[in-house]
Coordinates of N, CA and C in Angstrom, one line a residue:
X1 N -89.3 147.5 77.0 CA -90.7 147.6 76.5 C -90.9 149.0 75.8
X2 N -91.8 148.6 74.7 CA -92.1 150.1 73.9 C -93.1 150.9 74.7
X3 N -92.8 152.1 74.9 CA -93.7 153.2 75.0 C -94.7 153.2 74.8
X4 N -95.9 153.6 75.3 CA -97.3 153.5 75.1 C -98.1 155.0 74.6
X5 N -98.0 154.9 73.1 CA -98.6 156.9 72.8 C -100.0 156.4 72.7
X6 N -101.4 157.2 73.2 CA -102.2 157.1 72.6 C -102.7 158.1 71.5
X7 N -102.9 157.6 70.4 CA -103.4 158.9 69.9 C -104.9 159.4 69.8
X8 N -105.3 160.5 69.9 CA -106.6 161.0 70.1 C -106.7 161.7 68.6
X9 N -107.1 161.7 68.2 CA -107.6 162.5 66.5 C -108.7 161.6 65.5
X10 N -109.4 162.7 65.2 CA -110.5 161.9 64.3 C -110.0 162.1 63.0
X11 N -108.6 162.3 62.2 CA -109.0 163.0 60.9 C -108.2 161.2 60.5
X12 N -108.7 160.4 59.4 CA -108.2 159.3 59.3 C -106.3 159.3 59.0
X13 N -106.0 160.1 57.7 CA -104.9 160.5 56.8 C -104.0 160.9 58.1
X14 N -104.6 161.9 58.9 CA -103.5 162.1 60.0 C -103.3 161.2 61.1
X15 N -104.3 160.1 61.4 CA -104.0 159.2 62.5 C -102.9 158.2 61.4
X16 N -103.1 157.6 60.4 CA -102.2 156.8 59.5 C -100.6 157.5 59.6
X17 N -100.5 158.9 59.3 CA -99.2 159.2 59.3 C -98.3 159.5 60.8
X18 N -99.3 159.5 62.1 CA -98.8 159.4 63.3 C -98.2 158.3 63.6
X19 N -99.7 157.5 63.3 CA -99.0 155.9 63.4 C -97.7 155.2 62.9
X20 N -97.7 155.6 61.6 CA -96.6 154.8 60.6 C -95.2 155.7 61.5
X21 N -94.8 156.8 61.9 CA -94.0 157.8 62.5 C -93.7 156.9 63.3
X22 N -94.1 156.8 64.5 CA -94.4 156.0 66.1 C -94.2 155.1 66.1
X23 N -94.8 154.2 65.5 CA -94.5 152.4 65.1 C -93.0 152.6 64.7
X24 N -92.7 153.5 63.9 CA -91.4 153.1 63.1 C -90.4 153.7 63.8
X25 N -90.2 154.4 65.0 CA -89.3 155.3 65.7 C -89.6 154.1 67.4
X26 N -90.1 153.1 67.8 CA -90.5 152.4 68.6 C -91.0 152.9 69.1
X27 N -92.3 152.5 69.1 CA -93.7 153.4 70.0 C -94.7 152.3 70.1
X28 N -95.1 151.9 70.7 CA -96.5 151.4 70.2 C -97.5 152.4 70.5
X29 N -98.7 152.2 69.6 CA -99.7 153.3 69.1 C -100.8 152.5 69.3
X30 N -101.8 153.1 70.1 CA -103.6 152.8 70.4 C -103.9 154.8 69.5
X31 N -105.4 153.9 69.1 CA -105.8 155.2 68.4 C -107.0 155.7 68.9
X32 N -107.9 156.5 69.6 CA -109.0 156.8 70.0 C -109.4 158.0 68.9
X33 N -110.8 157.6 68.2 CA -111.1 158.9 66.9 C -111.9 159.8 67.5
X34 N -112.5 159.7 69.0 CA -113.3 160.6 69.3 C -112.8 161.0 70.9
X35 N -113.0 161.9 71.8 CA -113.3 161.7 72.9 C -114.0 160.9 73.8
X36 N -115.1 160.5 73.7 CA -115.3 158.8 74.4 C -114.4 157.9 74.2
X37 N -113.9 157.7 73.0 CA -113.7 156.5 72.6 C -112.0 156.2 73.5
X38 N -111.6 158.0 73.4 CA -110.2 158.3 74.1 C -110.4 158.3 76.0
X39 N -111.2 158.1 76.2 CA -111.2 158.6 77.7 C -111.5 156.7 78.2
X40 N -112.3 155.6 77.4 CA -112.8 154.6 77.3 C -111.0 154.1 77.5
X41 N -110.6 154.1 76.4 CA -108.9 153.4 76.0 C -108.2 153.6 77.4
X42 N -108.2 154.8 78.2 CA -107.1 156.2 79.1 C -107.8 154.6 80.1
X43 N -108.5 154.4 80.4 CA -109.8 153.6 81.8 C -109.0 152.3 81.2
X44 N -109.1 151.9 79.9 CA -108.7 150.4 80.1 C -107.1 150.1 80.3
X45 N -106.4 151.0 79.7 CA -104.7 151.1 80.3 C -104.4 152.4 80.0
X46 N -103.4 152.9 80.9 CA -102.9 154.0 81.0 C -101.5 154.0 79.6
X47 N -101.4 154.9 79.1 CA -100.6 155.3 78.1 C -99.8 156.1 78.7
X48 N -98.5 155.9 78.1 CA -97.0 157.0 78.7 C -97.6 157.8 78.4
X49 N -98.0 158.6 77.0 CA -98.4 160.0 76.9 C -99.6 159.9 75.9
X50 N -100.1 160.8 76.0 CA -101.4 161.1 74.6 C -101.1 162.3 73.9
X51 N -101.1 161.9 72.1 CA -101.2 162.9 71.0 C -102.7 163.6 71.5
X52 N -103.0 164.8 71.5 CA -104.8 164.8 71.8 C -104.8 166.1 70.8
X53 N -106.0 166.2 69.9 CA -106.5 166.7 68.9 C -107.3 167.6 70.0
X54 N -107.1 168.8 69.8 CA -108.5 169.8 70.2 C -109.8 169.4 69.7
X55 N -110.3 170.0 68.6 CA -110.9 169.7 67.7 C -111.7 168.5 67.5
X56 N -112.5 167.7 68.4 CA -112.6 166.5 68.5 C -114.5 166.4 68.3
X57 N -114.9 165.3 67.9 CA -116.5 165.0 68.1 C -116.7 164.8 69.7
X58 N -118.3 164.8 69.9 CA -118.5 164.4 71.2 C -118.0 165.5 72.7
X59 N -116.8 165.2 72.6 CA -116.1 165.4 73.7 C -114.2 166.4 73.0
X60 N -114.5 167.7 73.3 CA -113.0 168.2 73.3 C -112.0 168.3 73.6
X61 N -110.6 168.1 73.2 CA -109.6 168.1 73.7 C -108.8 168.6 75.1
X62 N -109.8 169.4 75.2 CA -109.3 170.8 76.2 C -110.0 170.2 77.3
X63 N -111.5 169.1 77.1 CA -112.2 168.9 77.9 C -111.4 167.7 78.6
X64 N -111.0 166.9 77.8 CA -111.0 165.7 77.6 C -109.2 165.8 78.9
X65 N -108.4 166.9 78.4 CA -107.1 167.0 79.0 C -107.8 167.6 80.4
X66 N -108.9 168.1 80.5 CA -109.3 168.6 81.9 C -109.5 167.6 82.9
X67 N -110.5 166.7 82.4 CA -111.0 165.5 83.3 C -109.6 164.5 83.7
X68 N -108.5 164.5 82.5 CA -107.4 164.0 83.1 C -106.8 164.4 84.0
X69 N -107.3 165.8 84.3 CA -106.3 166.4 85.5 C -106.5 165.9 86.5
X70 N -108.3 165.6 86.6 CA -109.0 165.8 87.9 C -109.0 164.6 88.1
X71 N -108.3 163.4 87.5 CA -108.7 162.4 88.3 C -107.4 161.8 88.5
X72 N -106.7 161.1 90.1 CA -105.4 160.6 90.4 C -104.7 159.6 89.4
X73 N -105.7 159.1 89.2 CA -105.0 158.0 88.5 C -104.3 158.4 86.8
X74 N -105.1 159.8 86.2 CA -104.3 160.1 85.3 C -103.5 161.5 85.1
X75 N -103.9 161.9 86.3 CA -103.1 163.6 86.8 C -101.6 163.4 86.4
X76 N -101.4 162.4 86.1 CA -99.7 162.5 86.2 C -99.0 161.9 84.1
X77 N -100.1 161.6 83.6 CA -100.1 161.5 82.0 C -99.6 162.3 81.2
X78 N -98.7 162.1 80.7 CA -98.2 163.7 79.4 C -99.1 163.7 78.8
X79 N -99.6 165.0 78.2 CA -100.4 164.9 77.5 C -99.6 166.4 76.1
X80 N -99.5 166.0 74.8 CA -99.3 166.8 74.2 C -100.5 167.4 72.8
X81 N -100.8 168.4 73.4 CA -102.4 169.1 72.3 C -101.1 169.3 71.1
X82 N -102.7 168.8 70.1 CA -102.3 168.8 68.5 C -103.3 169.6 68.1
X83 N -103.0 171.0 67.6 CA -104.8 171.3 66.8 C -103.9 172.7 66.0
X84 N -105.3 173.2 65.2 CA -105.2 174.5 64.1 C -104.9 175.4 64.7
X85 N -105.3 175.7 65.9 CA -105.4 176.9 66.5 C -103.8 177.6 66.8
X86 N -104.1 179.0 66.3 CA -102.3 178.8 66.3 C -102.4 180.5 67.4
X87 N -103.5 181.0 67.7 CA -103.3 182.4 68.5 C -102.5 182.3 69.8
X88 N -101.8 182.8 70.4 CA -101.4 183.2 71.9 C -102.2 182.6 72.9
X89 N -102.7 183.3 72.6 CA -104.4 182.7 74.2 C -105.0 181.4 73.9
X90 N -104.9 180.9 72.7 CA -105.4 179.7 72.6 C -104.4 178.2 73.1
X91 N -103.0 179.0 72.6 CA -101.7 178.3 73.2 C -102.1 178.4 74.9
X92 N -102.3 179.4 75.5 CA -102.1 179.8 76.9 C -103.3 178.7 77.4
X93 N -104.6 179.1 77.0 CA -106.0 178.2 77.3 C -105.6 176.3 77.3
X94 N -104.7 175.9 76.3 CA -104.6 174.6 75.9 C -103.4 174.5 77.3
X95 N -102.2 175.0 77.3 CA -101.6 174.5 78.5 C -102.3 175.1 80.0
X96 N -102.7 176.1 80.4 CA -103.9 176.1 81.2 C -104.6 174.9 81.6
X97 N -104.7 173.9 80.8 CA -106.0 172.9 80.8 C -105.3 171.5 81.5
X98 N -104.0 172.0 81.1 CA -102.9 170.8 82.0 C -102.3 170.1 81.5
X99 N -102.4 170.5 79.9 CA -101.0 169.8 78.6 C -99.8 170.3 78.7
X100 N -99.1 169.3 78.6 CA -97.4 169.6 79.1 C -96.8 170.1 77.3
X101 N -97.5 170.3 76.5 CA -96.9 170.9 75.1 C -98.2 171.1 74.7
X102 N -97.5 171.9 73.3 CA -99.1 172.5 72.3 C -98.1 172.7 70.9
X103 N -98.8 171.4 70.3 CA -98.1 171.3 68.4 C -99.2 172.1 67.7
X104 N -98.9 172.9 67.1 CA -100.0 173.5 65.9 C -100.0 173.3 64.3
X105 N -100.7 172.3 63.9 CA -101.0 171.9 62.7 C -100.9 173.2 61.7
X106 N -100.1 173.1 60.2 CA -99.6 171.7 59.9 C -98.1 171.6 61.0
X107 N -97.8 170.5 61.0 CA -96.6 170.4 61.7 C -95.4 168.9 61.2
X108 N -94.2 169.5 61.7 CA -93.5 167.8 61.3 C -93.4 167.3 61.8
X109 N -93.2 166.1 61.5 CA -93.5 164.4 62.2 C -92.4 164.6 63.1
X110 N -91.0 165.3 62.5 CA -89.8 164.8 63.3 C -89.4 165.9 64.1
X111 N -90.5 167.3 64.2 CA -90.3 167.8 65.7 C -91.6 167.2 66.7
X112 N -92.6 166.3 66.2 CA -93.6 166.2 67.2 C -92.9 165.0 68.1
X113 N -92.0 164.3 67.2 CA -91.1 163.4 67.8 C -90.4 163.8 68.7
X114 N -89.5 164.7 68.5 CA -88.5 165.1 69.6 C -89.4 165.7 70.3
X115 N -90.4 166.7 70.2 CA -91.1 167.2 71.4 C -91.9 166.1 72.4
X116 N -92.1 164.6 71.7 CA -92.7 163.3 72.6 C -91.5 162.7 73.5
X117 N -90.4 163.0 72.5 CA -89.5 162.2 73.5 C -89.1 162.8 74.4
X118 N -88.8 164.3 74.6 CA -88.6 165.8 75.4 C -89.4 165.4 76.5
X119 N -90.7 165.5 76.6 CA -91.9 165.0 77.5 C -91.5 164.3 78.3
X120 N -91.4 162.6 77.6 CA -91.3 161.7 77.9 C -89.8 161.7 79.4
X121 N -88.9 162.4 78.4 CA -87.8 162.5 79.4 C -88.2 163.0 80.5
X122 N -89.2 164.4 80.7 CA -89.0 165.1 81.4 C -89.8 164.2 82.9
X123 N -91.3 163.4 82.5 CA -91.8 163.1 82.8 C -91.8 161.4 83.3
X124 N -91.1 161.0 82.5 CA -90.8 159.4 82.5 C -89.1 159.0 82.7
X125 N -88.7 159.0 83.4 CA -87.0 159.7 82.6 C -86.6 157.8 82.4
X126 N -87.3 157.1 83.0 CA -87.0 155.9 82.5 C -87.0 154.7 81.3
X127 N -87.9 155.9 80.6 CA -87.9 155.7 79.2 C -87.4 156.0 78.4
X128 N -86.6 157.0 78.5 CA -85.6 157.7 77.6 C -84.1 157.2 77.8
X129 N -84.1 155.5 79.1 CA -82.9 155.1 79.0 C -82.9 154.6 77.9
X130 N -81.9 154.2 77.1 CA -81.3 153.4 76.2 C -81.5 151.9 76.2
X131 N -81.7 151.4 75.0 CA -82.1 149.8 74.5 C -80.8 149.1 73.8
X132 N -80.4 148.0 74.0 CA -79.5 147.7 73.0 C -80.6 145.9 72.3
X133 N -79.9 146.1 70.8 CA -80.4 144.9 70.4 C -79.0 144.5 69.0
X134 N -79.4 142.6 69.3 CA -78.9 142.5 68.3 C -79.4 141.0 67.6
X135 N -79.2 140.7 65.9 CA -80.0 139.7 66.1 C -81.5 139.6 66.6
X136 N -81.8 138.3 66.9 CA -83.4 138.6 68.1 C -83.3 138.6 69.7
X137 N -82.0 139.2 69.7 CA -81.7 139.6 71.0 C -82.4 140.9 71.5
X138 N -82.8 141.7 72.6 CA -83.4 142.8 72.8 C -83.0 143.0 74.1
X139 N -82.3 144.3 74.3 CA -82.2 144.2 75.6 C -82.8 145.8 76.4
X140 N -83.5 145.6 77.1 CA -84.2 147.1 77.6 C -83.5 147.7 79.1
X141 N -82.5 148.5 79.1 CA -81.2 148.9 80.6 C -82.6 149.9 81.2
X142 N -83.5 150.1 81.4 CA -84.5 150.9 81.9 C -85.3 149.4 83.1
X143 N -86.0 148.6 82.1 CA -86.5 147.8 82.5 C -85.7 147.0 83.2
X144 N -84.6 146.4 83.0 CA -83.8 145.3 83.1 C -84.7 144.0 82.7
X145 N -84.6 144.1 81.2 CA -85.4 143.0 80.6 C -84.7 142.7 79.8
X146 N -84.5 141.3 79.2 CA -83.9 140.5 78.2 C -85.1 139.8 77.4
X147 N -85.4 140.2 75.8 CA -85.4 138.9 75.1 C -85.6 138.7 74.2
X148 N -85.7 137.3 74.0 CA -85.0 136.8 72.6 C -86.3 136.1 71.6
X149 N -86.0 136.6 70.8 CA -87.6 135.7 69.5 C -88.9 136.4 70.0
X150 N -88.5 136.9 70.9 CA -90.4 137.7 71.5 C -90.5 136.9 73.0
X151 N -89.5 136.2 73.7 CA -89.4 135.3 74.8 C -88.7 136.0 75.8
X152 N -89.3 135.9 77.3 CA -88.2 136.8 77.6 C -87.3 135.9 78.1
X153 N -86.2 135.9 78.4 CA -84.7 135.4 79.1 C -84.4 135.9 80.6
X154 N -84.4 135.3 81.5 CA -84.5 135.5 82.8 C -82.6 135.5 83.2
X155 N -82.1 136.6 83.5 CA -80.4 136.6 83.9 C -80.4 137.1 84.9
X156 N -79.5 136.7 85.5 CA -78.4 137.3 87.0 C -78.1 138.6 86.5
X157 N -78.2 139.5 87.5 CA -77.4 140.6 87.9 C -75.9 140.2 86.7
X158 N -75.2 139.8 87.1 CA -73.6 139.6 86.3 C -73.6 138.8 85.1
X159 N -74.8 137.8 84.8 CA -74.9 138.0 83.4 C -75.8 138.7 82.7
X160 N -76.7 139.8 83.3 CA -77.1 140.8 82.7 C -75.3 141.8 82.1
X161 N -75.4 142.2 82.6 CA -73.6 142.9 83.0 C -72.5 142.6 81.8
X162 N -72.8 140.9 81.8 CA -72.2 140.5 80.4 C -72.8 140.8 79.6
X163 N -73.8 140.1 79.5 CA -74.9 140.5 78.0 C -74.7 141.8 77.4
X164 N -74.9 142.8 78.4 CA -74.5 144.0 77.9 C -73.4 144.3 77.1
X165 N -72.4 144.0 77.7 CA -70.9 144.5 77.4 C -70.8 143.8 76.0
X166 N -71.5 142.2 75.5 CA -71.1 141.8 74.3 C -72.1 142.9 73.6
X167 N -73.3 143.0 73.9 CA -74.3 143.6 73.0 C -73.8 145.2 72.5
X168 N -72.7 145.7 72.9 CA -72.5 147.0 72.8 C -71.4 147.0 72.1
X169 N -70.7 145.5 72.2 CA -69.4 145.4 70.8 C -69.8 144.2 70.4
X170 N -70.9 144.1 69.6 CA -70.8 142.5 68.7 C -69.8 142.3 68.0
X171 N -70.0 140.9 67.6 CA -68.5 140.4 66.7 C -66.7 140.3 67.6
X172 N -66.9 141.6 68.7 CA -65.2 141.4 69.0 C -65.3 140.4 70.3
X173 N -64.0 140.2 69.9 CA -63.3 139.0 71.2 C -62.8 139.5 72.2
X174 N -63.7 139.0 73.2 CA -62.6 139.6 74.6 C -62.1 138.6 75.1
X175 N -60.7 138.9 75.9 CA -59.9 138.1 76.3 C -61.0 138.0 78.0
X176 N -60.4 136.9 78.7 CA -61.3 136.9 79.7 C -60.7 137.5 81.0
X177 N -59.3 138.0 80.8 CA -59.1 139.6 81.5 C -59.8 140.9 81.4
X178 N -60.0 141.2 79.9 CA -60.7 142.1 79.6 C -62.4 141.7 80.0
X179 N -62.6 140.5 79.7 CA -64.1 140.6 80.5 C -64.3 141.2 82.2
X180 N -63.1 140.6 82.4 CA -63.6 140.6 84.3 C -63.0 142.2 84.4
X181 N -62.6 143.2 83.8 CA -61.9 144.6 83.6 C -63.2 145.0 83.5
X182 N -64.0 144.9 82.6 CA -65.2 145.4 82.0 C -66.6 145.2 82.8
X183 N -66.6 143.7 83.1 CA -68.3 143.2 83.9 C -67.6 143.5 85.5
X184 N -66.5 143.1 86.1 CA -66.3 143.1 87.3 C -65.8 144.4 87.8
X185 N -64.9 145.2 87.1 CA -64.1 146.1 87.0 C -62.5 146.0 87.7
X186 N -61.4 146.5 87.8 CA -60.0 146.4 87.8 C -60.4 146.2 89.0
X187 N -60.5 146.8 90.1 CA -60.2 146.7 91.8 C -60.9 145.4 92.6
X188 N -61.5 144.5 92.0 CA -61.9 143.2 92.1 C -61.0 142.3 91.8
X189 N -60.5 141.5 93.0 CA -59.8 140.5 92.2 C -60.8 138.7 91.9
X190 N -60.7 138.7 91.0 CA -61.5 137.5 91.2 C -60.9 136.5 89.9
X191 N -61.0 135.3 90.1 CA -60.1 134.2 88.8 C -60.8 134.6 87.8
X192 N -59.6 134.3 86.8 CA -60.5 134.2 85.3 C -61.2 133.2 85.2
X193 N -61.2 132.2 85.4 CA -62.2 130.8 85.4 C -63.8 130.9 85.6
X194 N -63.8 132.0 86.7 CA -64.7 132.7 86.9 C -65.9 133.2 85.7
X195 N -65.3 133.7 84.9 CA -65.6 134.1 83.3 C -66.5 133.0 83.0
X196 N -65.6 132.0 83.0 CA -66.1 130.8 82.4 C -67.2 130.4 82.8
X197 N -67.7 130.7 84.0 CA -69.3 129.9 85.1 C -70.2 130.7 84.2
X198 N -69.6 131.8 84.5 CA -70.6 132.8 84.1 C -71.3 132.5 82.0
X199 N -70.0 133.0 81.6 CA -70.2 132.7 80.2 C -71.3 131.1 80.2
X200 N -71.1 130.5 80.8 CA -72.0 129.0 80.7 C -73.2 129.3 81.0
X201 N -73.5 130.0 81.9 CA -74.8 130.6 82.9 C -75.8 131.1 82.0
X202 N -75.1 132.2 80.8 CA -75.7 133.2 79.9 C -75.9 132.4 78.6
X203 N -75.4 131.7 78.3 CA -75.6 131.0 76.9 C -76.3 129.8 77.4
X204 N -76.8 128.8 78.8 CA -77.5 128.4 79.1 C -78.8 129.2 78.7
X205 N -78.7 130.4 79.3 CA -80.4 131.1 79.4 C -80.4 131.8 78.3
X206 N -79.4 132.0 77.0 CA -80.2 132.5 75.6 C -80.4 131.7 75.0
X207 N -80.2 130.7 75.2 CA -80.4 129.1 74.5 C -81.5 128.7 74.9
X208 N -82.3 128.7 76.2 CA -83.2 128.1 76.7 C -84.7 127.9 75.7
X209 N -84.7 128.7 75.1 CA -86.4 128.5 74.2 C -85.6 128.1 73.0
X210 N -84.6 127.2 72.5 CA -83.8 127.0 71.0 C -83.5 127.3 70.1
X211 N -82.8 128.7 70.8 CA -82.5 129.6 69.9 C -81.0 129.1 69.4
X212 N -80.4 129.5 68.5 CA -78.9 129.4 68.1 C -78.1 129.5 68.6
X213 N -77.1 129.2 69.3 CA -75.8 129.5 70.6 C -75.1 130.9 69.4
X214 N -75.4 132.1 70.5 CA -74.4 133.4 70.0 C -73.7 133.6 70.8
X215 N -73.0 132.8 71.6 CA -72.0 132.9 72.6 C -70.7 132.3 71.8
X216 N -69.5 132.7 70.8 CA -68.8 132.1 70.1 C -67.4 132.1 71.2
X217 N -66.8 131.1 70.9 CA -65.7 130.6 72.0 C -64.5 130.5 71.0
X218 N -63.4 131.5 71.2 CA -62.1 131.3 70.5 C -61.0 130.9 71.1
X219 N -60.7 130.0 70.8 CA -59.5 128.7 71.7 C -58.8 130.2 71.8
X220 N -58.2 130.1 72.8 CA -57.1 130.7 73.6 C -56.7 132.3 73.4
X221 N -58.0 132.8 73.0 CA -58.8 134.2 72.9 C -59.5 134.4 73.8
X222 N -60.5 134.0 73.9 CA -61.7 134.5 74.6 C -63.1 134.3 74.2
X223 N -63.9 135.2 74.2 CA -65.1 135.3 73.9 C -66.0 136.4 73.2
X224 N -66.9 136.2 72.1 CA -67.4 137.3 71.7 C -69.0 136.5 71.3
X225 N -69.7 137.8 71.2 CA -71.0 137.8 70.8 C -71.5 137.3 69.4
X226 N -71.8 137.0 68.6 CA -71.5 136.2 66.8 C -72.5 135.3 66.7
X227 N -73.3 136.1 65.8 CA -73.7 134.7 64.7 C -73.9 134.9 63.3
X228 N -74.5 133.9 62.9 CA -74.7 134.1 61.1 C -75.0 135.2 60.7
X229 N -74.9 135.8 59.9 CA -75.6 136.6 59.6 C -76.6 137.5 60.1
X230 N -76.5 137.7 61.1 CA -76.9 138.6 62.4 C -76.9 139.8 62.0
X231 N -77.7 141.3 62.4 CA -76.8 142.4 62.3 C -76.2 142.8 63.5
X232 N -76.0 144.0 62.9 CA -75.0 144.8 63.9 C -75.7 145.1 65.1
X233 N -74.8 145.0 66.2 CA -75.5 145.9 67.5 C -76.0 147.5 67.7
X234 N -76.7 147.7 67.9 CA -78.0 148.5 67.6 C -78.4 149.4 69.3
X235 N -77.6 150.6 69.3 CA -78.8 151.3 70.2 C -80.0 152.2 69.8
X236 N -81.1 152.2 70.8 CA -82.2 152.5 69.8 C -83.2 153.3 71.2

């Protein structure tokens, strides 16, 4: 599952270039232009972290990160201040207020990034596991979620295990020694046939909503992950 940033800023030009960043780095992005409108969004779902603008109509940044302190349900939200103010004491006053960072405009997209994902680690560390996809395959190792076309795919423990191992070498063939070396590991003894239940199990359940069989079967090889024109396997 994508990340949840909310952003807090009234300036239009700069909520468009957060978004297009975020969306395109996997994020999904809610946008709040004022302090009500940000505190309203925080009440109807909680967000992994919030962009928050000092500088704000209504209701302040500084205010707006205060009232998040004070209340349980969001005391525990990264929150990273974005604003002009670039003095010492104004840095000190902004994390004072209970922001876990302080970006000072102008600034670039691709350190507010690493400083969201920095956060994120320090604060979420489940989010900063690793995703593999391939094709309309999607697989999230944090969540332990699979799926396919926008559907999710419901697997075993051991054909999660598989999935994996094909999604991290698309295209190659494994022999079904090297599968049960890789999903079972060497100090297991268990039949190779075994492979076989399994392999049937997992292309049962990517197949289930009609998708294309990407389970490709090579007489007296093994097995690999493959289809048409697919791309490459993808961590992300």
């Amino acid at each position: 599952m994508k990340p949840s940033i909310l952003i807090v800023e009234d300036e239009p030009a700069l909520v468009d270039l957060l978004r297009y960043n975020l969306e395109a780095n996997g994020f999904e992005v809610r946008v709040g232009m004022d302090g009500d409108e940000a505190l309203m969004l925080v009440d109807e779902r909680l967000p992994d972290l919030i962009v928050l603008d000092w500088m704000l109509p209504s209701v302040s940044g500084i205010e707006i990160c205060r009232q998040l302190r004070r209340k349980p349900t969001t005391r525990q939200v990264p929150i990273i201040l974005l604003t002009a103010r670039t003095e010492e004491s104004d840095r000190v006053r902004g994390l004072e207020s209970g922001a876990d960072d302080y970006v000072t405009k102008p600034f670039s997209p691709t350190e507010l990034l690493a400083r969201i994902r920095a956060v994120l680690r320090r604060s979420r560390p489940a989010l900063s596991d690793e995703g593999l996809n391939y094709a309309d395959v999607e697989m999230d190792l944090s969540a332990h979620r699979v799926m396919r076309g926008g559907s999710e795919i419901h697997l075993g423990p051991t054909e999660f295990r598989l999935l994996r191992h094909f999604l991290e070498n698309p295209g190659r063939v494994f022999s079904r020694e090297q599968i049960l070396d890789a999903v079972w590991g060497r100090d297991i003894y268990i039949e190779q046939r075994t492979v076989d239940v399994h392999i049937r199990r997992l292309r049962k359940a990517l197949n289930a909503h009609g998708g294309k069989d990407m389970i490709r079967t090579v007489r007296s090889a093994g097995y690999a992950i493959d289809t048409q024109g697919a791309g490459r396997g993808l961590r992300y």
